[in-house]
C-alpha positions as semicolon CSV with decimal commas, in nm:
position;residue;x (nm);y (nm);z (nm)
1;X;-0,562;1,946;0,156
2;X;-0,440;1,823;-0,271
3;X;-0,094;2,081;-0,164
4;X;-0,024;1,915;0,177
5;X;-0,044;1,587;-0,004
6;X;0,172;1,688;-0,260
7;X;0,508;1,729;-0,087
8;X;0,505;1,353;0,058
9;X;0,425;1,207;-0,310
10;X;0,730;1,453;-0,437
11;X;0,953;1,305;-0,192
12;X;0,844;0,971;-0,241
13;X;0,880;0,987;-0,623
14;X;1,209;1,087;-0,586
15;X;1,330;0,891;-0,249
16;X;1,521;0,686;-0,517
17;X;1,738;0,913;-0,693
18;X;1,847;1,061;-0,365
19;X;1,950;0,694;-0,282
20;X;2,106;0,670;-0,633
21;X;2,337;1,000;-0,505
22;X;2,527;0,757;-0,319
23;X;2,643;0,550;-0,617
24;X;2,886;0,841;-0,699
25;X;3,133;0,643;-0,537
26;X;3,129;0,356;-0,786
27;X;3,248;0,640;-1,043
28;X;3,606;0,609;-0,961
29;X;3,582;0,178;-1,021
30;X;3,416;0,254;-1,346
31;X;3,723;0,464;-1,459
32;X;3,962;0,269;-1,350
33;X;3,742;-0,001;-1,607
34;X;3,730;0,238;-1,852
35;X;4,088;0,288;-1,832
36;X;4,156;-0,069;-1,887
37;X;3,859;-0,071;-2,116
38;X;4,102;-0,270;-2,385
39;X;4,152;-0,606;-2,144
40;X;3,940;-0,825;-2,040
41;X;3,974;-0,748;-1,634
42;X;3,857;-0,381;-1,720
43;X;3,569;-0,459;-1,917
44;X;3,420;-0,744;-1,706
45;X;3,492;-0,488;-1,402
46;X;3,282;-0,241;-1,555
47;X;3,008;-0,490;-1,607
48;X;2,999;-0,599;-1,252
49;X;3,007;-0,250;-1,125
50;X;2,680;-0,148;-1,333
51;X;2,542;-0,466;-1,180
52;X;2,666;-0,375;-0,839
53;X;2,462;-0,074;-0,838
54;X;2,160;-0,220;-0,980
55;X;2,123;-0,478;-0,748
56;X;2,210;-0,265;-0,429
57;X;1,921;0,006;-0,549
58;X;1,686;-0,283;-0,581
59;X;1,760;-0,373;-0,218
60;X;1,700;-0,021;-0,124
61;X;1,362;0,005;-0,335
62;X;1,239;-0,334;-0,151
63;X;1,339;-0,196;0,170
64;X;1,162;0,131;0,107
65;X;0,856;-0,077;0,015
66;X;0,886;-0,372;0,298
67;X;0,885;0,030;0,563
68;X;0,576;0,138;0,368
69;X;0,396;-0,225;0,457
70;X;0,565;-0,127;0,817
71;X;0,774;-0,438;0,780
72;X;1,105;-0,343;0,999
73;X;1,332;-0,646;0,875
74;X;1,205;-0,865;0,621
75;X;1,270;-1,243;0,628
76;X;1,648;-1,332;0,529
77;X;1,508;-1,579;0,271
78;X;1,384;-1,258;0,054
79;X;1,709;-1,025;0,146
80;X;1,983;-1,320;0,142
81;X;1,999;-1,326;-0,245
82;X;2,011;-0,985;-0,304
83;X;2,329;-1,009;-0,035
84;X;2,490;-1,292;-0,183
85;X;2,489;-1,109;-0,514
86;X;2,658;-0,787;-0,371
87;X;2,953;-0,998;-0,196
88;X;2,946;-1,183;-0,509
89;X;3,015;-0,906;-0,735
90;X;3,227;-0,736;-0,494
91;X;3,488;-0,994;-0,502
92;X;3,448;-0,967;-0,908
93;X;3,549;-0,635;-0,897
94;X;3,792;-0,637;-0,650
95;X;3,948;-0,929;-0,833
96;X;3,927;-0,748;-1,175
97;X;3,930;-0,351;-1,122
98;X;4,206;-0,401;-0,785
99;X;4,212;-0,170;-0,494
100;X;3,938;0,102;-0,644
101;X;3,643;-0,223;-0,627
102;X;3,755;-0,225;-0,256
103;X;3,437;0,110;-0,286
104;X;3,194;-0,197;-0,302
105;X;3,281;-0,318;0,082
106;X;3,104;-0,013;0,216
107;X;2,768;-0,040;0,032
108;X;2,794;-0,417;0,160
109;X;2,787;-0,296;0,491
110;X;2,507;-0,055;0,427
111;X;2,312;-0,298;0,325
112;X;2,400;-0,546;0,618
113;X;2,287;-0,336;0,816
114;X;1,952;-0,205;0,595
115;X;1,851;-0,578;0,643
116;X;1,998;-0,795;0,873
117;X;1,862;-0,744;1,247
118;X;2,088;-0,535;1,472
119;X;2,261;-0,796;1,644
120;X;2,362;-0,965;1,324
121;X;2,490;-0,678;1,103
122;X;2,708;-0,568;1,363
123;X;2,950;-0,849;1,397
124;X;2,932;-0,875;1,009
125;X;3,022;-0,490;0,978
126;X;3,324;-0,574;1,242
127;X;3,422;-0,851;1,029
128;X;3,408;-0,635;0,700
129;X;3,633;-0,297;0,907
130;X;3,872;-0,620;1,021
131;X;3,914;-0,732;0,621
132;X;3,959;-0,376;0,523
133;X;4,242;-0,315;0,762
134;X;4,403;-0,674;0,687
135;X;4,385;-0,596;0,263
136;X;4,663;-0,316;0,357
137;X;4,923;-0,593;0,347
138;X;4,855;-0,627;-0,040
139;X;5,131;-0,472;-0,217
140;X;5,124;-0,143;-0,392
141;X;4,749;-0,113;-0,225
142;X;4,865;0,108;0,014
143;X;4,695;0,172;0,379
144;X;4,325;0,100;0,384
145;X;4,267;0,343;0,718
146;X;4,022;0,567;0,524
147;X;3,798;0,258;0,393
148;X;3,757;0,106;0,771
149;X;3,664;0,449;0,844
150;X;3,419;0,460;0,588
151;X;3,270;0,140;0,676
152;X;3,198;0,234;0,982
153;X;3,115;0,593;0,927
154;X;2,841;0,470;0,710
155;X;2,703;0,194;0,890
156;X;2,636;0,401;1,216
157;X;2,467;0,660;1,011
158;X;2,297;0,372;0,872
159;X;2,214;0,266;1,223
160;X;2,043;0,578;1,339
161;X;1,845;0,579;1,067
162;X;1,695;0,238;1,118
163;X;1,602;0,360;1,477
164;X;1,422;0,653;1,346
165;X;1,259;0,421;1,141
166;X;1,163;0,199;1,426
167;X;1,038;0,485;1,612
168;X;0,846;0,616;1,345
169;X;0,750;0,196;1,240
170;X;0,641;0,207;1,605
171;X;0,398;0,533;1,601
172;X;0,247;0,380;1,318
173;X;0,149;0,055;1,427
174;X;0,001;0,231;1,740
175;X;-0,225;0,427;1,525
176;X;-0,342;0,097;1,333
177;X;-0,423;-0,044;1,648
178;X;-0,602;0,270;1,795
179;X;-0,770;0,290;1,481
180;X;-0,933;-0,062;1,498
181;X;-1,024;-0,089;1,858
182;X;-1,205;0,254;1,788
183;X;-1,356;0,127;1,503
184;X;-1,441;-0,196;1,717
185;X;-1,562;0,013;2,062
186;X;-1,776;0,195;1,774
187;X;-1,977;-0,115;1,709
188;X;-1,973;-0,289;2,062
189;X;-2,209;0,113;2,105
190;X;-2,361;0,069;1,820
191;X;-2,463;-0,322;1,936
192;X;-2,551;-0,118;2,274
193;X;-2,741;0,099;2,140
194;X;-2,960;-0,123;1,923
195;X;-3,000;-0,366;2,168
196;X;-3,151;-0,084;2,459
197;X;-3,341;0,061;2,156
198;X;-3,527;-0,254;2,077
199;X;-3,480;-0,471;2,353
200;X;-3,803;-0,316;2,538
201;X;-3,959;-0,261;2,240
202;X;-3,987;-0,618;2,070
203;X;-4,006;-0,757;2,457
204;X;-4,390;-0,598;2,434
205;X;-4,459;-0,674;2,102
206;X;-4,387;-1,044;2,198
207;X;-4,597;-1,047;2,478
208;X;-4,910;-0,808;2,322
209;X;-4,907;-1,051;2,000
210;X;-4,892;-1,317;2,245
211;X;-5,228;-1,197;2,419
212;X;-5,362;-1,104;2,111
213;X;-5,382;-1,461;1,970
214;X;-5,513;-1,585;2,341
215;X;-5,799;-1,331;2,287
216;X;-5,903;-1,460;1,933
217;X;-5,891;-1,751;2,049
218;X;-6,178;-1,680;2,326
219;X;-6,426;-1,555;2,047
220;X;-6,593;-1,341;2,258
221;X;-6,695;-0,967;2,110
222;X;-6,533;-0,844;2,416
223;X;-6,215;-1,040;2,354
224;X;-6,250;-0,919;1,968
225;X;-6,233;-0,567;2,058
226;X;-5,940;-0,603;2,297
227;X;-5,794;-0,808;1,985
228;X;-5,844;-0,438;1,785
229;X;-5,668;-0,243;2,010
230;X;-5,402;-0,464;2,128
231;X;-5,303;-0,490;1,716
232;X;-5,319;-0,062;1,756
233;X;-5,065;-0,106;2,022
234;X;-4,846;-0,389;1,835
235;X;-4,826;-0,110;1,535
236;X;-4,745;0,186;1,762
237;X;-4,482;-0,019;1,906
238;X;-4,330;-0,096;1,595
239;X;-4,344;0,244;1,415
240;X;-4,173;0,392;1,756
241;X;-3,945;0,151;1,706
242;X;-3,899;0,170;1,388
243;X;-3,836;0,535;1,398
244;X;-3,596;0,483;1,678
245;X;-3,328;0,275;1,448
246;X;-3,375;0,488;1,164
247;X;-3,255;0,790;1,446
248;X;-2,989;0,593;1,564
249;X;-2,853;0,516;1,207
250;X;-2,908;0,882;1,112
251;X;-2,681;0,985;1,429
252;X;-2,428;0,753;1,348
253;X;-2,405;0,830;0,944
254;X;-2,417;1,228;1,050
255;X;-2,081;1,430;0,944
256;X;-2,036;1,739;1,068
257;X;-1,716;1,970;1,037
258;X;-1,655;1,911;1,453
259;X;-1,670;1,582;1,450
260;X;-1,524;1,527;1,141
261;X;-1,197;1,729;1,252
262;X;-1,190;1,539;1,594
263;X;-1,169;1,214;1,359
């Protein structure tokens, strides 16, 4: 059972740096700051293209964790900052790095549509393919075809992931709520049980202890001897049913290897 475990945690462990893969494609705005490492536009670009990443991979990590606490799409209040810094620092390096921060515009629509419900992010990613297209008209920029592609290349891969993820969001929650009403059918029997165990059971006791104290009170040695063996009948009674519980808690604490494979 440890080795079937183990593969999940592996992936798991490492579900970030296969997100981080993605950031390759900052590379080319941190050479271009690089390159112009010796102004101030270059080094500033730089600086908000190392924050660009961090802040998108912290969006991913508290999306991974919001899926593990089968939270589809979190409340914009939690993912709006994280959003407004990305646009933020978009326009930062697009303003100081030129056409190579335009790279920044597709991670914003990844994570539009990582976080924003379905009917939202699409209009947003339209909006984002629309600016793309319009930024060819800045000179020396050249056509900005491939980056509209790339927007929406990314966001419909994007897309069918987050349906997988419902799907799979979905199976889960179905086995939660399988799980608790057979935990709850489990003791409505159990309440069953108990109650058709003892029910007769305490129903004589009540009414021998009841005759019991009648016959005491007649005084008669006739009476005193029914007294004696009504008492033998009130402990019978409660050893039985006594005994019965203890069998009904034994079945229901019992593990075998069927019944603990059916579970």
């Amino acid at each position: 059972m440890a080795e079937q475990r183990t593969p999940p945690n592996q992936m798991a462990r490492f579900g970030p740096l296969f997100a981080a893969v993605w950031l390759f494609f900052l590379v080319d705005p941190l050479l271009t700051g690089w390159h112009d490492r010796d102004e101030v536009g270059g080094i500033v670009g730089m600086l908000a293209t190392v924050a660009f990443a961090v802040v998108y991979m912290a969006l991913w990590i508290r999306m991974r964790e919001d899926r593990v606490r089968l939270i589809e799409c979190p409340p914009l209040r939690f993912t709006a900052p994280y959003l407004t810094a990305l646009v933020v620092l978009a326009l930062v390096m697009i303003l100081s790095l030129g056409e190579t921060g335009l790279a920044s515009i597709v991670y914003i629509a990844v994570a539009c549509v990582m976080v924003l419900p379905l009917r939202a992010a699409a209009p947003v990613v339209l909006l984002l393919i629309v600016c793309s297209l319009a930024l060819s008209a800045v000179e020396d920029w050249g056509s900005q075809i491939g980056l509209a592609f790339g927007i929406m290349a990314a966001s419909v891969a994007i897309f069918g992931m987050r349906m997988v993820i419902r799907r799979n969001l979905d199976l889960l929650r179905a086995e939660q709520e399988n799980a608790d009403l057979a935990i709850e059918n489990e003791r409505s029997r159990f309440a069953r049980d108990l109650h058709d165990i003892l029910g007769h059971s305490l129903t004589v006791i009540t009414v021998k202890a009841e005759l019991a104290r009648r016959l005491l009170d007649a005084g008669t040695p006739e009476a005193t001897a029914r007294v004696r063996a009504e008492l033998a009948d009130l402990e019978r009674l409660s050893r039985d049913a006594l005994t019965d519980v203890r069998r009904a808690v034994e079945g229901y604490r019992e593990l075998t290897l069927p019944g603990e494979l059916a579970r």
